[in-house]
CSV table of C-alpha atoms and ligand atoms in Angstrom, one decimal:
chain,number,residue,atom,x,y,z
X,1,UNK,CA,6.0,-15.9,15.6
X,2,UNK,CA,9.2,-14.4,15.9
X,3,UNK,CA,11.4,-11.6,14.4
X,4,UNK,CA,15.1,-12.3,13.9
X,5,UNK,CA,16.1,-9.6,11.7
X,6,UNK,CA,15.2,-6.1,11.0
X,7,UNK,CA,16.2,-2.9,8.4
X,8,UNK,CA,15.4,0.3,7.8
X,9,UNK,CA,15.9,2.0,4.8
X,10,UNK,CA,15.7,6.1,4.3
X,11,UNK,CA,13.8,6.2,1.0
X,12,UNK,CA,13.8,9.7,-1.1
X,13,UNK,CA,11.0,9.5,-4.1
X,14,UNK,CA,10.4,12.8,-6.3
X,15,UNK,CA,7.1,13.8,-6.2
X,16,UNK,CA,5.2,14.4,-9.9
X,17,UNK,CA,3.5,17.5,-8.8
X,18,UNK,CA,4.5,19.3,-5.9
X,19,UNK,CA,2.2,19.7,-3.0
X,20,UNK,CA,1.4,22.7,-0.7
X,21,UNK,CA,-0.7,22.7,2.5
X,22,UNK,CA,-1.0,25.6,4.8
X,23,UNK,CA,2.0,25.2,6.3
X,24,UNK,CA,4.8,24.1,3.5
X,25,UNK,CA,5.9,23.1,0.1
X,26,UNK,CA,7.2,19.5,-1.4
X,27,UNK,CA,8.7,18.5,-4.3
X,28,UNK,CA,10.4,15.0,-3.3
X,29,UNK,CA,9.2,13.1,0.1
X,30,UNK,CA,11.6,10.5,2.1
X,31,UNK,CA,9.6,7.9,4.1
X,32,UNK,CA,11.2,5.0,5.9
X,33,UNK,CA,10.9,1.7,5.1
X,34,UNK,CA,10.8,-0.9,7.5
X,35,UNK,CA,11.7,-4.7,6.5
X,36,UNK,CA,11.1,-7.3,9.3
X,37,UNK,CA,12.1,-11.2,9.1
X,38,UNK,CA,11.0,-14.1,11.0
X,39,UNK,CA,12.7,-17.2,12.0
X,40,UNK,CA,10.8,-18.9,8.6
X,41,UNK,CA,12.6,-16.4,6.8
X,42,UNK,CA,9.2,-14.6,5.5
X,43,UNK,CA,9.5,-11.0,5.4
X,44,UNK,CA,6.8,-8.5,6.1
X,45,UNK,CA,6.9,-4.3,5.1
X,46,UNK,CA,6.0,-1.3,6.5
X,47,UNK,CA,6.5,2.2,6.3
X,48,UNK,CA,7.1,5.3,8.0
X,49,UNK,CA,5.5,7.9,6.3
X,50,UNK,CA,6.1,11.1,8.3
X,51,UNK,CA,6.4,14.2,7.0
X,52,UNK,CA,10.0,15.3,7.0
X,53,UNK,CA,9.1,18.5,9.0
X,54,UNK,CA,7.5,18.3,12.6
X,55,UNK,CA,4.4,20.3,11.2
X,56,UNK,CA,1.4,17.8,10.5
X,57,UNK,CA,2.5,16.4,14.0
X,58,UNK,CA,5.1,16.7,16.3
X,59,UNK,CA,7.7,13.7,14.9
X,60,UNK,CA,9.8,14.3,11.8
X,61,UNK,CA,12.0,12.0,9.3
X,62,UNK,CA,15.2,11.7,11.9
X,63,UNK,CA,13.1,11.0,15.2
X,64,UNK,CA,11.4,8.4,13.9
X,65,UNK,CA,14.4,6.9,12.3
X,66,UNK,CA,15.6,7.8,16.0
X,67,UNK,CA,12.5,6.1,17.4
X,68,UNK,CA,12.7,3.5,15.5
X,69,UNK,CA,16.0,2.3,16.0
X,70,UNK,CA,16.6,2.8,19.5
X,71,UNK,CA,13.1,2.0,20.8
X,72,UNK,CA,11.0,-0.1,18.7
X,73,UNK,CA,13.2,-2.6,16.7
X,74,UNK,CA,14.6,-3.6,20.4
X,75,UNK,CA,11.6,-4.4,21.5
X,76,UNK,CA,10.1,-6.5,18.8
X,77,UNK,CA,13.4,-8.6,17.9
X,78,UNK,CA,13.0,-12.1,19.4
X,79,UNK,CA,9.8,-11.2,21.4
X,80,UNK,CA,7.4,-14.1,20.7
X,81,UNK,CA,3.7,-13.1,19.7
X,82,UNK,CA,1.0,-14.9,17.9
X,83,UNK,CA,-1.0,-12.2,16.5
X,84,UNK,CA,0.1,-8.5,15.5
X,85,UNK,CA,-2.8,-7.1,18.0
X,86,UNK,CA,0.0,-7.8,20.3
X,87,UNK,CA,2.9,-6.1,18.4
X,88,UNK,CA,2.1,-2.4,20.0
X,89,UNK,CA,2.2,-3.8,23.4
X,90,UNK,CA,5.9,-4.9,23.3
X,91,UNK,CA,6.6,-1.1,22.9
X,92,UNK,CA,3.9,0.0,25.3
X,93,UNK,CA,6.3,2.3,27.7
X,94,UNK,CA,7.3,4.0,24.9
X,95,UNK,CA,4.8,7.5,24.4
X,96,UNK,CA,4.0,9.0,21.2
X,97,UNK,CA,6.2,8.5,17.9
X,98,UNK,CA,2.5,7.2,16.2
X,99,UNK,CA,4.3,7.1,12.9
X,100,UNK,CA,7.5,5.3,14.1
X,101,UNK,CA,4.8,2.8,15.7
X,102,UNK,CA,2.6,2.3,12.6
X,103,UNK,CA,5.3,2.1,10.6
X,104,UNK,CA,6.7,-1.6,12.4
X,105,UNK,CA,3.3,-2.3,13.2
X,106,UNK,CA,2.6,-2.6,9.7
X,107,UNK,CA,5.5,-4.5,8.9
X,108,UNK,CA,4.4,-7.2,11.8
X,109,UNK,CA,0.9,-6.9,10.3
X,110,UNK,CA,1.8,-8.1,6.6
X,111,UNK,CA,4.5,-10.5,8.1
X,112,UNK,CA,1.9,-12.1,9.7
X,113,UNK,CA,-0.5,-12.4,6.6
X,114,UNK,CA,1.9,-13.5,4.2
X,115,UNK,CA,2.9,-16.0,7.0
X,116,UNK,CA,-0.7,-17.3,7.3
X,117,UNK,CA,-1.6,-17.3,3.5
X,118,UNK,CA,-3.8,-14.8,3.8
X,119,UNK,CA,-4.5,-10.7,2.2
X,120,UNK,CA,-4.2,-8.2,4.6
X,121,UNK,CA,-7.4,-6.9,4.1
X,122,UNK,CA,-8.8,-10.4,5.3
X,123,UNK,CA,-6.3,-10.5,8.0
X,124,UNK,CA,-7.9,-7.5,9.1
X,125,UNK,CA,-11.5,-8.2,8.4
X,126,UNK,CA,-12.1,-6.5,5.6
X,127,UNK,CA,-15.2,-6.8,3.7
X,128,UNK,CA,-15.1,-5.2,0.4
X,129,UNK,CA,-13.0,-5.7,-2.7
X,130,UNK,CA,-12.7,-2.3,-4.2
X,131,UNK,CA,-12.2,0.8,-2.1
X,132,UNK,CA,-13.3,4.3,-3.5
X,133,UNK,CA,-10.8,6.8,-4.2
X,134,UNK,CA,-10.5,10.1,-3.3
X,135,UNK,CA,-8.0,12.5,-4.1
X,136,UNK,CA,-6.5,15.7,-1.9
X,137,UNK,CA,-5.6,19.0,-3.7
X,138,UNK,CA,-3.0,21.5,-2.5
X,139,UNK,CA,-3.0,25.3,-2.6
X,140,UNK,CA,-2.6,26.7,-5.7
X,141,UNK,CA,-0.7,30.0,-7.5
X,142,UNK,CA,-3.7,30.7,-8.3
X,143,UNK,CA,-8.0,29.7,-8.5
X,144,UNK,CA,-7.1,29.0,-12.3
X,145,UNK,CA,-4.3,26.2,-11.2
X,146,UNK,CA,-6.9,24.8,-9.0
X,147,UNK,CA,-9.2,24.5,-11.5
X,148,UNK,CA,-7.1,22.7,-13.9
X,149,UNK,CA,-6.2,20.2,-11.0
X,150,UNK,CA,-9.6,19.6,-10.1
X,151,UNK,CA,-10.3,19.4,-13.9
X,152,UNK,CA,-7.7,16.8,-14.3
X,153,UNK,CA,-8.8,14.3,-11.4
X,154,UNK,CA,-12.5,14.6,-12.0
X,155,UNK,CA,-11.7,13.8,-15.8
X,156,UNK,CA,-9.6,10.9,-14.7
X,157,UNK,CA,-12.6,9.7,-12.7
X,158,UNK,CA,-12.0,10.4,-9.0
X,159,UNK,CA,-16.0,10.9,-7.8
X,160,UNK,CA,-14.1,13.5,-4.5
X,161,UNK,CA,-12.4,16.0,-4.6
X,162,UNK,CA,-10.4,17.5,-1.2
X,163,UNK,CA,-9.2,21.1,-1.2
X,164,UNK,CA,-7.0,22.5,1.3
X,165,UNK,CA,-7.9,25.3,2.8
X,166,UNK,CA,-5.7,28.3,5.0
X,167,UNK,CA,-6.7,32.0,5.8
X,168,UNK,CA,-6.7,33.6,2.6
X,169,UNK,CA,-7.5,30.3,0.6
X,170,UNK,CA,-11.1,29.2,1.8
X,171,UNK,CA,-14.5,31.0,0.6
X,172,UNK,CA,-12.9,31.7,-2.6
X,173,UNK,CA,-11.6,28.2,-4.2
X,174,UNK,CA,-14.5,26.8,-2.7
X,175,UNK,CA,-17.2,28.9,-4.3
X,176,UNK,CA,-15.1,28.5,-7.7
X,177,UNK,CA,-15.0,25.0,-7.2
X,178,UNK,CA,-18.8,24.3,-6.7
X,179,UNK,CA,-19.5,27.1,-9.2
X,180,UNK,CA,-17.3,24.9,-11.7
X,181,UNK,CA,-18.8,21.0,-10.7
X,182,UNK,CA,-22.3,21.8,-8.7
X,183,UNK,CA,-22.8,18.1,-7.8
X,184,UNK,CA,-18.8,17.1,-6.9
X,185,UNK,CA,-18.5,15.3,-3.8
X,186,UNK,CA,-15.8,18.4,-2.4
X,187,UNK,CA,-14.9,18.6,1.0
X,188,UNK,CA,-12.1,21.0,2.8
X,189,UNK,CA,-8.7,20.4,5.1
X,190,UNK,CA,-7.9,23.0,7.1
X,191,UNK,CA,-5.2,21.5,8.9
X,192,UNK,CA,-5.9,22.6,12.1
X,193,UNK,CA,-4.8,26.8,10.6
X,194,UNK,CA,-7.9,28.6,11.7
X,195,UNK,CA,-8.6,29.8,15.6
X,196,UNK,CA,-11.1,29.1,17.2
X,197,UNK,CA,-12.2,33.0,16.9
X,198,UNK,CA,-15.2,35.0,15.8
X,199,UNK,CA,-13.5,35.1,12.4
X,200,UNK,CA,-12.6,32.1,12.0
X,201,UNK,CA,-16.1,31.2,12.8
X,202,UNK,CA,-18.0,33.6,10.3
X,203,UNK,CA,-15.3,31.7,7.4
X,204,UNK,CA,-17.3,28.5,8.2
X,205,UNK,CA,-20.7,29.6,8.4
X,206,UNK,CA,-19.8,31.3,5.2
X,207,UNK,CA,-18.7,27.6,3.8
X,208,UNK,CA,-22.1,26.0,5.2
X,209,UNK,CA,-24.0,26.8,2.2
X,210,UNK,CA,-21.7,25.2,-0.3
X,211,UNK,CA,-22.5,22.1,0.3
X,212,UNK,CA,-19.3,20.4,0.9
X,213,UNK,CA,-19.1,16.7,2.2
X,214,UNK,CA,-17.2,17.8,5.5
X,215,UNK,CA,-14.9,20.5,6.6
X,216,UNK,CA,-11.7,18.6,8.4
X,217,UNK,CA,-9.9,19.9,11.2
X,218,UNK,CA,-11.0,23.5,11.6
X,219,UNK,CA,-8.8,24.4,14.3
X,220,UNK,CA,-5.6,23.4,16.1
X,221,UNK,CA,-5.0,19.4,17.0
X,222,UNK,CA,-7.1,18.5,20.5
X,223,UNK,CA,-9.1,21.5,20.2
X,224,UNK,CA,-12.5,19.5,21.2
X,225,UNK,CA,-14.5,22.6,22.5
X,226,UNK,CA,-14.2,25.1,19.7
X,227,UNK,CA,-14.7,22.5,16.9
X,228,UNK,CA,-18.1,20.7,18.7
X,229,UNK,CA,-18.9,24.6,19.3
X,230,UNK,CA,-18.6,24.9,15.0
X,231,UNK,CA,-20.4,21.3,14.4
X,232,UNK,CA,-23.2,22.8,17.0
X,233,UNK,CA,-23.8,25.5,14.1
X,234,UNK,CA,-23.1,23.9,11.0
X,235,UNK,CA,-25.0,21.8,9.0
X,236,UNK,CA,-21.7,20.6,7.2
X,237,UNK,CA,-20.2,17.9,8.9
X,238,UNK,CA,-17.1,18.8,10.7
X,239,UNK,CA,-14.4,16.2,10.5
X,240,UNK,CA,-11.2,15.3,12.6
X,241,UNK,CA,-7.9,14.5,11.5
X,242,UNK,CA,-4.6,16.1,13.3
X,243,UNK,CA,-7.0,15.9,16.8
X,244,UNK,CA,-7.4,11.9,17.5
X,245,UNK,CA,-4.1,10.6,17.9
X,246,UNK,CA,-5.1,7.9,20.5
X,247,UNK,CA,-8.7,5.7,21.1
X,248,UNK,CA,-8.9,8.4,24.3
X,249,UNK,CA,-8.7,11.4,22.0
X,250,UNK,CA,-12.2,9.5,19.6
X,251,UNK,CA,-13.4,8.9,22.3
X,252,UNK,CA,-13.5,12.2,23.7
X,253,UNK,CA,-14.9,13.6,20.6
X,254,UNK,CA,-17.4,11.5,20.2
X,255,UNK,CA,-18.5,12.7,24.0
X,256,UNK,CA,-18.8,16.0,23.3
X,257,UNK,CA,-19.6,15.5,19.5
X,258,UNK,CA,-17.0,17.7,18.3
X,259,UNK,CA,-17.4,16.5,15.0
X,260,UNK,CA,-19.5,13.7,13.0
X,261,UNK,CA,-16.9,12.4,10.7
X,262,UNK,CA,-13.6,10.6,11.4
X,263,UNK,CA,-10.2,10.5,9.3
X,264,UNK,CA,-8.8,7.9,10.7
X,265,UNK,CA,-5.4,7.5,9.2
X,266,UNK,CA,-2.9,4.6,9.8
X,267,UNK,CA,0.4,6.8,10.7
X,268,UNK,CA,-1.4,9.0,12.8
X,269,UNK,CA,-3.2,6.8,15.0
X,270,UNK,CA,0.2,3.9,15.5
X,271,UNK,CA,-0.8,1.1,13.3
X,272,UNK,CA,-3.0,-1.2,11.8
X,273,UNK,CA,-4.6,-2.3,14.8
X,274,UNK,CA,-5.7,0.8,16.0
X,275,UNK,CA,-7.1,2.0,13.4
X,276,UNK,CA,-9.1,-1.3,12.9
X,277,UNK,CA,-10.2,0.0,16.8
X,278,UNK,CA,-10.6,3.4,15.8
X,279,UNK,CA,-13.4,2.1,13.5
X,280,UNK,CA,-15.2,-0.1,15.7
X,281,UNK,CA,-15.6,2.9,18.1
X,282,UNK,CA,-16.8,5.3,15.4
X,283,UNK,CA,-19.5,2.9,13.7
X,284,UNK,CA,-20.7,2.0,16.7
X,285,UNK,CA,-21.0,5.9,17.5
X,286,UNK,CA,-23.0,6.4,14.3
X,287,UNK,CA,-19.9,8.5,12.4
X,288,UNK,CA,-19.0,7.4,9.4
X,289,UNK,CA,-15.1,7.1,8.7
X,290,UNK,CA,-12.7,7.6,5.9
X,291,UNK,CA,-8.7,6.1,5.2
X,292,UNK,CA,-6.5,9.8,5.4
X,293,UNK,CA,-3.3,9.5,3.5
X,294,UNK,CA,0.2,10.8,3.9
X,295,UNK,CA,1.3,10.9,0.4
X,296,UNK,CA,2.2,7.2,1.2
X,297,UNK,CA,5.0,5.3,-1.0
X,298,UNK,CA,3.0,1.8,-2.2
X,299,UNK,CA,3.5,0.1,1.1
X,300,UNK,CA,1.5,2.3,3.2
X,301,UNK,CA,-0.8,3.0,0.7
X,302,UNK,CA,-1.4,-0.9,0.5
X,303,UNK,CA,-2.4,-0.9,4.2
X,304,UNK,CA,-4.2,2.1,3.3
X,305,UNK,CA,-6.6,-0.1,1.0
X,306,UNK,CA,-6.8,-3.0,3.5
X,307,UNK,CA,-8.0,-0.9,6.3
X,308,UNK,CA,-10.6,0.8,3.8
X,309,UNK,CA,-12.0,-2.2,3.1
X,310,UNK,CA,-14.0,-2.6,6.7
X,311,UNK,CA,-17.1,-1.8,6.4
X,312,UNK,CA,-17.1,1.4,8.0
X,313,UNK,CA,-15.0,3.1,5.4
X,314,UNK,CA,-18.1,4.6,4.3
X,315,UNK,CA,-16.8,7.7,2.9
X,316,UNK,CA,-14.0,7.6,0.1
X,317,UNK,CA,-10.5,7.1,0.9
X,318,UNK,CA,-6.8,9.0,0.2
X,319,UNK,CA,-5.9,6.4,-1.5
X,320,UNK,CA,-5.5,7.4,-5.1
X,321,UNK,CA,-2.8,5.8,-7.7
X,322,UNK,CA,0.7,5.6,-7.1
X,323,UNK,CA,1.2,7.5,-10.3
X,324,UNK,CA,-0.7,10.2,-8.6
X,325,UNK,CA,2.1,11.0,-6.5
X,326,UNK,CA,4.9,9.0,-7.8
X,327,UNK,CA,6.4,8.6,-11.5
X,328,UNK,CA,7.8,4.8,-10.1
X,329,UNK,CA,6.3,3.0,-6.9
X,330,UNK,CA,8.3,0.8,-4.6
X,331,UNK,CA,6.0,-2.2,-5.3
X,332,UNK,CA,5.0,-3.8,-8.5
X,333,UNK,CA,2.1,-3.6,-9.8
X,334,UNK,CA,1.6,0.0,-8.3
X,335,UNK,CA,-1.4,0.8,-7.0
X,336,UNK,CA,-4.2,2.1,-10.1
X,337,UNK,CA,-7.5,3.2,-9.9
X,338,UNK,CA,-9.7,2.7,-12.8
X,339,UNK,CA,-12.2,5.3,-12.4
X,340,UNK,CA,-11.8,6.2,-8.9
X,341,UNK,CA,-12.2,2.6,-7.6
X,342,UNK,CA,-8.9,1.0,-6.0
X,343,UNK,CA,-9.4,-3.0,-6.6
X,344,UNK,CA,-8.0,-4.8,-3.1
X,345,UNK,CA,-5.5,-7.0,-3.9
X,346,UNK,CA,-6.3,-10.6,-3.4
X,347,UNK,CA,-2.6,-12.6,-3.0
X,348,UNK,CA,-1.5,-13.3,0.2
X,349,UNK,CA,0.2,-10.7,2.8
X,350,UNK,CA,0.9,-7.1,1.1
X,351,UNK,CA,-0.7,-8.0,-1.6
X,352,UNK,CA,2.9,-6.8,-4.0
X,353,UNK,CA,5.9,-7.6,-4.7
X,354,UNK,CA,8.6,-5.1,-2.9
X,355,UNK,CA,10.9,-3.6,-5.7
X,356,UNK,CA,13.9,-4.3,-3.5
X,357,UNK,CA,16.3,-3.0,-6.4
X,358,UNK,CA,14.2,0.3,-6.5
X,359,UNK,CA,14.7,1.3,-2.6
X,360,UNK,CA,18.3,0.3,-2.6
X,361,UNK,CA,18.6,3.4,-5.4
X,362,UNK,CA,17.0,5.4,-3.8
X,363,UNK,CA,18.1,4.7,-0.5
X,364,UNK,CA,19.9,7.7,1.9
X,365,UNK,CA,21.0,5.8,4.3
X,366,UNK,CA,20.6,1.8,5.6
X,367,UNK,CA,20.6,-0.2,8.9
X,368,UNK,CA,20.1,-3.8,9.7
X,369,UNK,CA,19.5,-5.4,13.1
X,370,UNK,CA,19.6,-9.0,14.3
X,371,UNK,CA,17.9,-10.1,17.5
L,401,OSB,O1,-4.3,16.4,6.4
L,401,OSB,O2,-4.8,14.9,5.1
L,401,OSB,C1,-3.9,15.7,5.5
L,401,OSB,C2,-0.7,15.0,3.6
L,401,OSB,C3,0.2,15.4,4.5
L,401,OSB,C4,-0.2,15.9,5.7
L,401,OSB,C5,-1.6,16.0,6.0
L,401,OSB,C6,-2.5,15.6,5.1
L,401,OSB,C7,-2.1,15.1,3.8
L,401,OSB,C8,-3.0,14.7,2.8
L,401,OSB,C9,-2.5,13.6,1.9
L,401,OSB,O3,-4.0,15.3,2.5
L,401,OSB,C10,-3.5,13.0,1.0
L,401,OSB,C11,-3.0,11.7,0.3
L,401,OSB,O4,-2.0,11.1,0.8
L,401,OSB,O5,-3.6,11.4,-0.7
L,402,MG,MG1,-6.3,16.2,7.0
């Protein structure tokens, strides 16, 4: 296959509730949206779904667009490849930029399955037709806001609940929480805002009796010792998010078990294709895995439901309705869940139509390329 042409649009949706974790506050998100063309003229979409700010990881909005532009559209236009395994290695010099990666990696990924008739989630050897839902909670005003939000999902259906978490936001929601819904599946996200101190430690041995499903990313991205230190302690499962960026950072967790449960999300880890790798490693290591989201417009979340559908997506995913996050999607149908269960889609390559009309609206900013 090859690419002839290529766009990237600057996308701004408003949020329908907005969302704080421990380091910020959103009310509208902008994710890029990448379109990519072969010689056939098939198109295949992806999306860039970084935060704006450099503070989940290190890239933001305008270095990946950056990234993007100089780096990775270059190398992809008029290269000749078969399958998109091969995509990431056309850009392999460049380091970094995961979500600039996953982004056109995603876009080669459903280029290729529309082109070969196929759904993504077959394309990627998916095995299941639904996916399970989960949702993610910020940090409320108050333990009275975040019972109403939990209130709302569970009554919608969604069987987990996620709750972020920051010093000053941890024991307290959590015991209210489980006081509230004694059998929810409720788990925690840190975000990497605790130290690996005494402290910090005595918050999570105080969190061990609650019962939660897993408590992700304790402490600061790459921070191996002090979280297999935590999971050497705990009976909770600890989970990492922020800390594998690469099949070298899994794989030194799994070494020195500094966890037993991955998030393996899409953006994060460059693409489809590593994150189908990502999971081969961890079920093969015995820990079960789970799809991360990042507030994804209906592409990404798309590819979020084909990866969940391998048969180590044990645990359920971030991949909850469009109208979740979104009052209008960027594909049509949007994404629904209908009772916490996400149905994969079954027609060939995304698996939606693209509401072309909607991004140009809400588009910042434009560019096309042409190998
Ligand atoms: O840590 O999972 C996280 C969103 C932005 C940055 C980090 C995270 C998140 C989420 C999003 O929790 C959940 C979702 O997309 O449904
Ligand atoms: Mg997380």
């Amino acid at each position: 296959m090859r690419i002839v042409s290529a766009t990237l649009h600057d996308v701004e949706l408003p949020l329908v509730h907005s969302f704080e974790t421990s380091s910020h506050r959103k009310s509208s998100l902008r994710h890029l949206i990448v379109e990519l063309t072969d010689e056939t003229g098939t198109t295949g979409w992806g999306e860039i779904a970084s935060p704006a700010g450099p503070y989940y990881a290190s890239e933001t909005t305008t270095s990946a667009w950056h990234t993007a532009q100089e780096y990775l559209i270059p190398a992809v236009l008029g290269a000749e490849w078969e399958h998109p395994d091969e995509v990431s290695g056309l850009y392999a010099k460049v380091r970094g930029h995961w979500f600039a990666k996953a982004g056109v990696e995603m876009a080669a990924w459903t280029l290729f399955a529309a082109h070969s008739g196929q759904p993504l989630a077959q394309a990627l050897g998916g095995t299941r037709s639904t996916v399970t839902a989960g949702v993610s909670l910020g940090i409320e005003p108050s333990i009275d806001d975040l019972l109403t939000q939990v209130a709302k999902h569970v009554d919608s259906g969604y069987p987990r609940v996620k709750l972020k978490i920051a010093p000053g936001w941890d024991v307290e929601p959590v015991k209210a929480v489980r006081g509230a819904y004694p059998e929810l599946d409720v788990h925690v996200d840190a975000n990497g805002a605790y130290p690996g101190d005494e402290e910090a430690f005595g918050i999570f041995r105080a969190l061990d009796p609650h019962r939660l499903t897993m408590i992700e990313q304790p402490f600061a991205p790459r921070n191996f010792l002090d979280s297999a230190r935590l999971q050497a302690e705990l009976d909770t499962p600890v989970c990492l998010d922020e800390s594998v960026e690469t099949l070298d950072d899994l794989r030194t967790a799994l070494e020195l078990r500094a966890g037993a449960v991955l998030n393996i999300k899409v953006s994060r880890m460059g693409g489809l294709s590593a994150a189908r790798e990502a999971h081969n490693l961890a079920q093969g290591a015995g820990w079960p895995v789970w799809c991360g989201g990042m507030h994804e417009f209906g592409i990404g979340r798309l590819a979020n439901v084909a990866i969940s559908s391998l048969p180590g997506f044990t645990l359920p995913s971030d991949v909850s309705a469009s109208g979740k996050y979104y009052a209008e999607d960027i594909i049509e149908p949007a994404v629904t869940a209908d009772g916490g269960v996400v149905t994969v889609p079954t027609r060939p390559g995304l698996g939606a139509e693209v509401r072309t009309a909607l991004i140009a609206e809400h588009a910042k900013q434009t560019a096309s390329f042409t190998a």
